[in-house]
mmCIF file of C-alpha atoms in Angstrom:
data_model
loop_
_atom_site.group_PDB
_atom_site.id
_atom_site.type_symbol
_atom_site.label_atom_id
_atom_site.label_comp_id
_atom_site.label_asym_id
_atom_site.label_seq_id
_atom_site.Cartn_x
_atom_site.Cartn_y
_atom_site.Cartn_z
ATOM 1 C CA MET F 1 -0.092 -0.003 0.172
ATOM 2 C CA LEU F 2 3.013 2.834 0.966
ATOM 3 C CA SER F 3 4.845 1.638 -2.578
ATOM 4 C CA ARG F 4 1.439 2.675 -4.045
ATOM 5 C CA PHE F 5 1.257 5.790 -2.483
ATOM 6 C CA SER F 6 4.644 6.848 -3.188
ATOM 7 C CA VAL F 7 4.602 6.111 -6.617
ATOM 8 C CA PHE F 8 1.065 8.095 -6.856
ATOM 9 C CA ALA F 9 2.849 11.261 -5.274
ATOM 10 C CA ALA F 10 5.529 10.881 -7.313
ATOM 11 C CA ALA F 11 3.586 11.432 -10.345
ATOM 12 C CA ALA F 12 1.416 14.147 -8.957
ATOM 13 C CA ALA F 13 4.433 16.011 -8.425
ATOM 14 C CA CYS F 14 5.915 15.507 -11.553
ATOM 15 C CA ILE F 15 2.736 16.887 -13.591
ATOM 16 C CA PHE F 16 2.680 19.808 -10.890
ATOM 17 C CA SER F 17 6.358 20.624 -11.893
ATOM 18 C CA VAL F 18 5.736 20.469 -15.602
ATOM 19 C CA GLU F 19 2.588 22.799 -15.469
ATOM 20 C CA ALA F 20 4.406 25.061 -13.272
ATOM 21 C CA SER F 21 7.121 25.496 -15.680
ATOM 22 C CA ALA F 22 4.821 25.744 -18.572
ATOM 23 C CA PHE F 23 3.251 28.601 -16.301
ATOM 24 C CA SER F 24 6.399 30.115 -16.173
ATOM 25 C CA LEU F 25 7.812 30.450 -19.865
ATOM 26 C CA ALA F 26 5.018 32.300 -20.755
ATOM 27 C CA GLY F 27 4.589 34.176 -17.287
ATOM 28 C CA PRO F 28 5.400 37.804 -18.388
ATOM 29 C CA GLY F 29 3.301 37.968 -21.052
ATOM 30 C CA LEU F 30 0.280 36.332 -19.515
ATOM 31 C CA ALA F 31 0.681 38.227 -16.776
ATOM 32 C CA SER F 32 0.957 41.670 -18.821
ATOM 33 C CA GLY F 33 -2.007 39.831 -20.931
ATOM 34 C CA PHE F 34 -3.908 39.738 -17.752
ATOM 35 C CA ALA F 35 -3.381 43.054 -16.394
ATOM 36 C CA ALA F 36 -4.347 44.811 -19.854
ATOM 37 C CA ARG F 37 -7.668 43.068 -19.597
ATOM 38 C CA ARG F 38 -8.112 43.846 -15.842
ATOM 39 C CA LEU F 39 -7.668 47.819 -16.710
ATOM 40 C CA SER F 40 -8.956 48.067 -20.061
ATOM 41 C CA PRO F 41 -11.935 50.317 -20.760
ATOM 42 C CA SER F 42 -13.527 47.512 -22.613
ATOM 43 C CA SER F 43 -12.977 44.775 -19.770
ATOM 44 C CA CYS F 44 -15.067 47.204 -17.032
ATOM 45 C CA SER F 45 -18.519 47.557 -19.803
ATOM 46 C CA VAL F 46 -21.153 45.319 -18.441
ATOM 47 C CA ARG F 47 -21.870 42.484 -21.210
ATOM 48 C CA PRO F 48 -25.201 40.697 -21.063
ATOM 49 C CA ALA F 49 -24.332 37.306 -19.816
ATOM 50 C CA ALA F 50 -25.000 34.241 -21.753
ATOM 51 C CA ALA F 51 -26.936 32.067 -20.490
ATOM 52 C CA PRO F 52 -25.918 28.963 -18.513
ATOM 53 C CA LEU F 53 -26.189 25.614 -20.635
ATOM 54 C CA ASP F 54 -28.423 23.652 -18.275
ATOM 55 C CA LEU F 55 -30.857 26.831 -18.754
ATOM 56 C CA ARG F 56 -31.164 26.423 -22.679
ATOM 57 C CA MET F 57 -31.592 23.001 -22.514
ATOM 58 C CA GLN F 58 -34.550 23.635 -20.027
ATOM 59 C CA GLY F 59 -35.813 25.771 -22.548
ATOM 60 C CA SER F 60 -35.615 23.257 -25.307
ATOM 61 C CA ILE F 61 -37.249 20.771 -23.549
ATOM 62 C CA THR F 62 -40.174 22.913 -22.500
ATOM 63 C CA ILE F 63 -40.373 24.081 -26.186
ATOM 64 C CA ALA F 64 -40.126 20.183 -27.181
ATOM 65 C CA ARG F 65 -42.930 19.052 -24.634
ATOM 66 C CA GLU F 66 -45.121 21.744 -25.583
ATOM 67 C CA LYS F 67 -44.687 20.822 -29.282
ATOM 68 C CA LEU F 68 -45.509 17.143 -28.342
ATOM 69 C CA LYS F 69 -48.838 18.338 -26.464
ATOM 70 C CA GLU F 70 -49.772 20.237 -29.622
ATOM 71 C CA LEU F 71 -49.220 16.864 -31.575
ATOM 72 C CA PHE F 72 -50.418 14.578 -29.012
ATOM 73 C CA ARG F 73 -53.774 15.954 -27.700
ATOM 74 C CA LYS F 74 -55.682 14.188 -24.415
ATOM 75 C CA ASP F 75 -58.665 13.522 -26.240
ATOM 76 C CA GLY F 76 -56.582 11.154 -28.430
ATOM 77 C CA THR F 77 -58.436 12.018 -31.717
ATOM 78 C CA THR F 78 -57.148 14.663 -33.423
ATOM 79 C CA TRP F 79 -53.317 14.593 -33.391
ATOM 80 C CA GLY F 80 -51.980 16.505 -36.066
ATOM 81 C CA GLY F 81 -55.299 17.441 -37.231
ATOM 82 C CA PRO F 82 -56.623 21.099 -36.359
ATOM 83 C CA LYS F 83 -57.497 21.718 -33.021
ATOM 84 C CA PRO F 84 -61.859 21.392 -32.669
ATOM 85 C CA LYS F 85 -63.138 25.138 -31.373
ATOM 86 C CA ASP F 86 -64.940 23.120 -28.487
ATOM 87 C CA PRO F 87 -62.628 20.867 -26.276
ATOM 88 C CA GLU F 88 -65.995 18.825 -25.464
ATOM 89 C CA THR F 89 -66.942 17.872 -29.118
ATOM 90 C CA THR F 90 -64.889 15.791 -31.521
ATOM 91 C CA PRO F 91 -64.715 16.205 -35.320
ATOM 92 C CA PRO F 92 -66.086 13.822 -37.685
ATOM 93 C CA LEU F 93 -63.438 11.613 -38.656
ATOM 94 C CA ASP F 94 -62.088 12.819 -42.272
ATOM 95 C CA ASP F 95 -63.536 10.835 -45.227
ATOM 96 C CA ALA F 96 -60.146 9.553 -46.691
ATOM 97 C CA THR F 97 -58.983 7.528 -43.768
ATOM 98 C CA LYS F 98 -62.724 6.079 -43.958
ATOM 99 C CA ALA F 99 -61.955 5.222 -47.522
ATOM 100 C CA PHE F 100 -58.560 3.977 -47.274
ATOM 101 C CA CYS F 101 -59.659 2.129 -43.924
ATOM 102 C CA ASP F 102 -62.823 0.257 -45.751
ATOM 103 C CA TYR F 103 -60.591 -0.485 -48.572
ATOM 104 C CA LEU F 104 -57.788 -2.538 -46.557
ATOM 105 C CA VAL F 105 -60.038 -4.501 -44.561
ATOM 106 C CA ALA F 106 -62.133 -5.086 -47.200
ATOM 107 C CA THR F 107 -58.961 -6.745 -49.224
ATOM 108 C CA LEU F 108 -58.268 -8.975 -46.074
ATOM 109 C CA LYS F 109 -61.695 -9.960 -46.088
ATOM 110 C CA GLY F 110 -61.358 -11.124 -49.914
ATOM 111 C CA GLY F 111 -58.207 -12.501 -49.631
ATOM 112 C CA MET F 112 -59.711 -14.554 -46.156
ATOM 113 C CA ASP F 113 -62.842 -15.818 -48.317
ATOM 114 C CA VAL F 114 -59.903 -16.672 -51.042
ATOM 115 C CA ILE F 115 -57.672 -19.027 -48.728
ATOM 116 C CA TYR F 116 -60.452 -20.313 -46.511
ATOM 117 C CA ALA F 117 -63.194 -21.350 -49.017
ATOM 118 C CA GLY F 118 -63.324 -25.159 -48.866
ATOM 119 C CA LYS F 119 -65.523 -26.721 -46.283
ATOM 120 C CA GLY F 120 -64.718 -27.495 -42.994
ATOM 121 C CA ARG F 121 -62.073 -25.001 -43.015
ATOM 122 C CA ASP F 122 -64.115 -22.813 -40.352
ATOM 123 C CA PHE F 123 -62.695 -23.486 -37.216
ATOM 124 C CA ALA F 124 -59.224 -22.732 -39.212
ATOM 125 C CA ARG F 125 -60.181 -19.494 -40.584
ATOM 126 C CA PHE F 126 -61.816 -18.362 -36.804
ATOM 127 C CA TYR F 127 -57.790 -19.402 -35.155
ATOM 128 C CA VAL F 128 -56.234 -17.103 -38.003
ATOM 129 C CA LEU F 129 -58.667 -14.277 -37.192
ATOM 130 C CA GLU F 130 -58.228 -14.660 -33.621
ATOM 131 C CA THR F 131 -54.285 -14.694 -33.881
ATOM 132 C CA VAL F 132 -54.467 -11.439 -35.973
ATOM 133 C CA ALA F 133 -57.299 -9.830 -33.784
ATOM 134 C CA ARG F 134 -55.344 -9.666 -30.505
ATOM 135 C CA VAL F 135 -52.382 -7.591 -32.367
ATOM 136 C CA PRO F 136 -54.020 -3.755 -32.362
ATOM 137 C CA TYR F 137 -54.512 -3.974 -29.248
ATOM 138 C CA PHE F 138 -50.945 -5.082 -28.373
ATOM 139 C CA ALA F 139 -49.709 -1.789 -30.462
ATOM 140 C CA TYR F 140 -52.267 0.168 -28.737
ATOM 141 C CA MET F 141 -50.902 -0.403 -24.784
ATOM 142 C CA SER F 142 -47.145 -0.620 -26.072
ATOM 143 C CA VAL F 143 -47.649 3.093 -27.768
ATOM 144 C CA LEU F 144 -49.670 4.259 -24.351
ATOM 145 C CA HIS F 145 -47.060 3.026 -22.255
ATOM 146 C CA LEU F 146 -44.519 4.808 -24.660
ATOM 147 C CA TYR F 147 -46.234 7.627 -24.076
ATOM 148 C CA GLU F 148 -46.177 7.067 -20.788
ATOM 149 C CA SER F 149 -42.780 7.238 -20.382
ATOM 150 C CA LEU F 150 -42.696 10.355 -21.707
ATOM 151 C CA GLY F 151 -45.062 11.694 -19.158
ATOM 152 C CA MET F 152 -48.088 12.112 -20.980
ATOM 153 C CA HIS F 153 -50.594 10.545 -18.617
ATOM 154 C CA GLY F 154 -54.282 11.143 -19.738
ATOM 155 C CA ARG F 155 -54.542 7.798 -21.698
ATOM 156 C CA ALA F 156 -53.319 5.487 -19.068
ATOM 157 C CA SER F 157 -56.860 3.978 -17.878
ATOM 158 C CA TRP F 158 -56.971 3.294 -21.539
ATOM 159 C CA ILE F 159 -54.395 0.363 -21.091
ATOM 160 C CA LYS F 160 -56.511 -1.929 -18.818
ATOM 161 C CA VAL F 161 -59.552 -1.827 -21.378
ATOM 162 C CA HIS F 162 -57.142 -2.445 -24.136
ATOM 163 C CA PHE F 163 -55.555 -5.198 -21.744
ATOM 164 C CA ALA F 164 -59.121 -6.880 -21.100
ATOM 165 C CA GLU F 165 -59.817 -6.752 -24.945
ATOM 166 C CA ALA F 166 -56.448 -8.760 -25.466
ATOM 167 C CA ASP F 167 -57.476 -11.178 -22.913
ATOM 168 C CA ASN F 168 -60.695 -11.834 -24.123
ATOM 169 C CA GLU F 169 -59.301 -12.463 -27.744
ATOM 170 C CA LEU F 170 -56.560 -14.672 -26.103
ATOM 171 C CA HIS F 171 -59.111 -16.708 -24.891
ATOM 172 C CA HIS F 172 -61.107 -16.772 -28.148
ATOM 173 C CA LEU F 173 -57.821 -17.990 -29.797
ATOM 174 C CA LEU F 174 -57.434 -20.923 -27.035
ATOM 175 C CA ILE F 175 -60.875 -21.965 -27.913
ATOM 176 C CA MET F 176 -60.370 -22.318 -31.401
ATOM 177 C CA GLU F 177 -57.057 -24.031 -31.166
ATOM 178 C CA SER F 178 -58.806 -26.903 -28.472
ATOM 179 C CA LEU F 179 -61.418 -27.132 -31.680
ATOM 180 C CA GLY F 180 -58.623 -28.384 -34.028
ATOM 181 C CA GLY F 181 -58.209 -24.333 -35.844
ATOM 182 C CA SER F 182 -54.279 -24.687 -35.239
ATOM 183 C CA ASP F 183 -53.724 -28.481 -36.370
ATOM 184 C CA ARG F 184 -52.305 -27.530 -39.744
ATOM 185 C CA PHE F 185 -49.057 -26.182 -39.795
ATOM 186 C CA GLU F 186 -49.998 -23.834 -42.854
ATOM 187 C CA ASP F 187 -52.320 -22.496 -40.991
ATOM 188 C CA ARG F 188 -50.201 -21.578 -37.943
ATOM 189 C CA PHE F 189 -47.189 -20.256 -40.510
ATOM 190 C CA PHE F 190 -50.092 -17.917 -41.895
ATOM 191 C CA ALA F 191 -51.491 -16.673 -38.651
ATOM 192 C CA LYS F 192 -48.312 -16.015 -36.744
ATOM 193 C CA ASN F 193 -46.364 -14.202 -39.904
ATOM 194 C CA SER F 194 -49.144 -12.378 -40.410
ATOM 195 C CA ALA F 195 -49.742 -10.818 -36.866
ATOM 196 C CA LEU F 196 -45.951 -9.936 -36.647
ATOM 197 C CA LEU F 197 -46.179 -7.795 -39.906
ATOM 198 C CA TYR F 198 -49.330 -6.168 -38.862
ATOM 199 C CA TYR F 199 -48.478 -5.457 -34.861
ATOM 200 C CA TRP F 200 -45.739 -3.219 -36.756
ATOM 201 C CA ALA F 201 -48.113 -1.653 -38.995
ATOM 202 C CA ASN F 202 -50.083 -0.918 -36.254
ATOM 203 C CA VAL F 203 -47.919 0.832 -33.893
ATOM 204 C CA ILE F 204 -46.930 2.732 -37.267
ATOM 205 C CA PHE F 205 -50.559 4.010 -37.693
ATOM 206 C CA TYR F 206 -51.440 4.498 -34.287
ATOM 207 C CA MET F 207 -48.763 6.933 -33.494
ATOM 208 C CA VAL F 208 -49.426 8.420 -36.750
ATOM 209 C CA HIS F 209 -53.746 8.269 -36.480
ATOM 210 C CA PRO F 210 -55.282 7.052 -33.599
ATOM 211 C CA ARG F 211 -58.631 7.756 -34.673
ATOM 212 C CA GLY F 212 -57.814 5.839 -38.019
ATOM 213 C CA ALA F 213 -56.333 2.613 -36.100
ATOM 214 C CA TYR F 214 -59.357 2.463 -33.912
ATOM 215 C CA TYR F 215 -61.917 2.912 -36.744
ATOM 216 C CA MET F 216 -59.879 0.265 -38.812
ATOM 217 C CA MET F 217 -59.775 -2.156 -36.095
ATOM 218 C CA SER F 218 -63.927 -1.493 -35.782
ATOM 219 C CA LEU F 219 -64.067 -2.738 -39.201
ATOM 220 C CA ILE F 220 -62.788 -5.737 -38.375
ATOM 221 C CA GLU F 221 -64.220 -6.516 -35.228
ATOM 222 C CA ASP F 222 -67.694 -5.796 -37.651
ATOM 223 C CA HIS F 223 -66.459 -8.158 -39.777
ATOM 224 C CA ALA F 224 -65.755 -11.043 -36.708
ATOM 225 C CA HIS F 225 -69.155 -10.684 -35.056
ATOM 226 C CA ASP F 226 -71.484 -11.136 -38.619
ATOM 227 C CA THR F 227 -69.018 -14.009 -39.376
ATOM 228 C CA TYR F 228 -69.736 -15.703 -36.126
ATOM 229 C CA GLY F 229 -73.657 -14.961 -36.326
ATOM 230 C CA LYS F 230 -73.523 -16.415 -39.960
ATOM 231 C CA PHE F 231 -71.729 -19.453 -38.746
ATOM 232 C CA LEU F 232 -74.361 -19.709 -35.690
ATOM 233 C CA GLU F 233 -77.245 -19.399 -38.055
ATOM 234 C CA SER F 234 -75.991 -22.355 -40.882
ATOM 235 C CA ASN F 235 -74.443 -24.472 -37.772
ATOM 236 C CA GLU F 236 -77.449 -24.052 -35.038
ATOM 237 C CA GLU F 237 -78.365 -27.889 -35.051
ATOM 238 C CA LYS F 238 -74.803 -29.383 -35.092
ATOM 239 C CA LEU F 239 -73.354 -27.224 -32.754
ATOM 240 C CA LYS F 240 -75.797 -27.550 -30.135
ATOM 241 C CA THR F 241 -74.997 -31.320 -29.877
ATOM 242 C CA LEU F 242 -70.870 -30.709 -29.511
ATOM 243 C CA PRO F 243 -69.222 -30.119 -25.915
ATOM 244 C CA VAL F 244 -68.228 -27.115 -24.422
ATOM 245 C CA PRO F 245 -64.528 -27.032 -24.905
ATOM 246 C CA GLN F 246 -63.123 -26.611 -21.019
ATOM 247 C CA ILE F 247 -61.196 -23.389 -21.912
ATOM 248 C CA ALA F 248 -64.438 -22.081 -22.702
ATOM 249 C CA LYS F 249 -66.159 -23.096 -18.723
ATOM 250 C CA LYS F 250 -62.625 -21.958 -17.395
ATOM 251 C CA TYR F 251 -62.937 -18.713 -18.899
ATOM 252 C CA TYR F 252 -66.630 -17.712 -19.420
ATOM 253 C CA GLU F 253 -67.592 -19.675 -15.963
ATOM 254 C CA ALA F 254 -65.088 -18.525 -13.871
ATOM 255 C CA GLU F 255 -65.348 -17.054 -10.607
ATOM 256 C CA ASP F 256 -63.425 -13.954 -10.412
ATOM 257 C CA MET F 257 -64.804 -11.748 -13.631
ATOM 258 C CA TYR F 258 -62.630 -8.468 -13.592
ATOM 259 C CA LEU F 259 -61.025 -8.833 -16.984
ATOM 260 C CA PHE F 260 -64.415 -10.278 -18.784
ATOM 261 C CA ASP F 261 -66.402 -6.917 -17.341
ATOM 262 C CA ALA F 262 -63.536 -4.400 -18.013
ATOM 263 C CA PHE F 263 -63.965 -4.570 -21.610
ATOM 264 C CA HIS F 264 -67.591 -4.198 -21.732
ATOM 265 C CA THR F 265 -67.594 -0.086 -21.700
ATOM 266 C CA SER F 266 -70.088 0.946 -24.252
ATOM 267 C CA ALA F 267 -73.051 2.408 -23.008
ATOM 268 C CA ARG F 268 -74.763 1.198 -26.302
ATOM 269 C CA ALA F 269 -74.011 -2.280 -25.591
ATOM 270 C CA LYS F 270 -73.725 -2.657 -21.886
ATOM 271 C CA PRO F 271 -76.496 -5.267 -20.949
ATOM 272 C CA ALA F 272 -78.553 -4.087 -17.871
ATOM 273 C CA SER F 273 -77.181 -6.563 -15.875
ATOM 274 C CA PRO F 274 -73.242 -7.624 -16.415
ATOM 275 C CA ARG F 275 -73.003 -10.733 -18.040
ATOM 276 C CA ARG F 276 -72.526 -14.236 -16.562
ATOM 277 C CA PRO F 277 -72.640 -17.057 -19.768
ATOM 278 C CA ARG F 278 -73.778 -20.191 -18.872
ATOM 279 C CA LEU F 279 -72.777 -22.580 -21.336
ATOM 280 C CA GLU F 280 -74.446 -26.177 -22.049
ATOM 281 C CA SER F 281 -72.893 -26.646 -25.505
ATOM 282 C CA LEU F 282 -70.344 -25.283 -28.243
ATOM 283 C CA TYR F 283 -73.766 -23.237 -29.634
ATOM 284 C CA ASP F 284 -73.475 -21.417 -26.253
ATOM 285 C CA VAL F 285 -69.600 -21.079 -26.754
ATOM 286 C CA PHE F 286 -70.169 -19.215 -30.195
ATOM 287 C CA CYS F 287 -72.638 -17.084 -28.967
ATOM 288 C CA CYS F 288 -70.706 -15.309 -26.296
ATOM 289 C CA ILE F 289 -67.619 -15.390 -28.745
ATOM 290 C CA ARG F 290 -70.472 -13.005 -31.085
ATOM 291 C CA ASP F 291 -71.259 -10.997 -28.268
ATOM 292 C CA ASP F 292 -67.832 -10.360 -27.228
ATOM 293 C CA GLU F 293 -67.040 -8.911 -30.717
ATOM 294 C CA HIS F 294 -69.583 -6.906 -30.372
ATOM 295 C CA GLN F 295 -68.550 -5.220 -27.176
ATOM 296 C CA HIS F 296 -65.505 -4.371 -28.884
ATOM 297 C CA ARG F 297 -67.018 -3.158 -31.709
ATOM 298 C CA SER F 298 -69.044 -0.882 -29.730
ATOM 299 C CA THR F 299 -66.206 0.275 -27.209
ATOM 300 C CA LEU F 300 -64.000 1.385 -31.017
ATOM 301 C CA HIS F 301 -66.873 3.101 -32.131
ATOM 302 C CA CYS F 302 -66.892 4.951 -29.279
ATOM 303 C CA LEU F 303 -63.387 5.807 -29.251
ATOM 304 C CA VAL F 304 -63.913 6.801 -33.042
ATOM 305 C CA GLU F 305 -66.489 9.035 -32.330
ATOM 306 C CA THR F 306 -65.979 10.500 -28.631
ATOM 307 C CA GLY F 307 -62.350 9.894 -28.178
ATOM 308 C CA LYS F 308 -63.284 8.402 -25.269
ATOM 309 C CA PRO F 309 -63.732 4.407 -24.457
ATOM 310 C CA ALA F 310 -67.087 4.770 -22.899
ATOM 311 C CA GLY F 311 -69.753 7.249 -21.598
ATOM 312 C CA ASN F 312 -70.052 4.812 -18.820
ATOM 313 C CA ALA F 313 -68.163 3.363 -15.969
ATOM 314 C CA ILE F 314 -65.764 0.345 -16.088
ATOM 315 C CA PRO F 315 -66.351 -1.612 -12.855
ATOM 316 C CA VAL F 316 -64.293 -2.395 -10.077
ATOM 317 C CA ARG F 317 -62.815 -5.231 -8.761
ATOM 318 C CA GLN F 318 -65.309 -6.165 -5.419
ATOM 319 C CA GLY F 319 -68.603 -6.111 -7.935
ATOM 320 C CA SER F 320 -66.844 -8.792 -10.683
ATOM 321 C CA SER F 321 -67.398 -12.036 -8.505
ATOM 322 C CA ARG F 322 -69.943 -14.598 -10.079
ATOM 323 C CA LYS F 323 -71.357 -15.280 -6.642
ATOM 324 C CA ALA F 324 -71.843 -11.384 -6.229
ATOM 325 C CA GLN F 325 -73.257 -10.593 -9.047
ATOM 326 C CA GLU F 326 -75.576 -14.158 -8.845
ATOM 327 C CA GLY F 327 -76.541 -13.729 -5.691
ATOM 328 C CA GLY F 328 -78.262 -10.721 -5.812
ATOM 329 C CA VAL F 329 -75.676 -8.175 -4.199
ATOM 330 C CA PRO F 330 -76.401 -4.816 -5.278
ATOM 331 C CA PRO F 331 -73.873 -2.858 -7.829
ATOM 332 C CA VAL F 332 -70.308 -1.614 -6.582
ATOM 333 C CA LYS F 333 -69.305 1.984 -7.441
ATOM 334 C CA ALA F 334 -67.833 2.018 -10.590
ATOM 335 C CA GLU F 335 -64.493 3.962 -11.376
ATOM 336 C CA GLU F 336 -64.742 6.420 -14.338
ATOM 337 C CA PRO F 337 -62.053 6.310 -17.056
ATOM 338 C CA GLY F 338 -59.568 8.113 -17.269
ATOM 339 C CA VAL F 339 -59.145 10.586 -20.311
#
């Protein structure tokens, strides 16, 4: 330890002696320069001091935040567009965005109709549909988490709604897998690769135009609702003879229905009392899936039209027990979704 200290002291002494000698060599000129600067009239005049670097950076950050607030407004509906005169109203979605989304969804629907036109391919079609249907909710949550990280917390409660929707679509997917929809390699390959591309497309679309992203997803949920409705009409008798998959019973007849209730946000589609399905056959399962798609579609319509998930409350955890709802316990308080 002593030898290390002596080496360090010797090195410091050498550095000090070099600096001192350098200063002594330039001493006379340097000293006269300092003296002249002290005594010159120009040096005595008052000059405006430059702002410290940290203050200038703080000003730039403040300006950047103001620009972000202007671009990403709290209503989540008019980003990048003209500011509405009345902050309580939401301007209609522009026709160009609607036309683009209508064309894109119609093209995707036509492609699915061609690929899964064969008889007995319904469950495989539903498997692909549910694999892709979860992806936009993942994208929305990713972007909303990013905004939270940047200090924009106005849409934090939307993450809960989108998470509940993604969880619901996950169980639809698990049901389709239990019915054999994912048995073929080509169906799994097509679904998973489509989902990967679709995720990044939705991330970009949602960051650029969230109302457009919600509108496009509402069209997809509308298509899913109609598809399941037609399937039920065409196969009612057969479906009523088939058993209920275990995963469907576990989800729709669970004791804790908190996440199931959380995506029932639309006042137009919300039933008078919480949904508590009882499954007797596969027909009941597909009725539940169809009704779930109706809830998703209505929530997305609210987001497009009003800039909020819904106009009514989201149930809190204490009131989501199946036993509490079926036992006639009065509804508990509900929390308003923050916007």
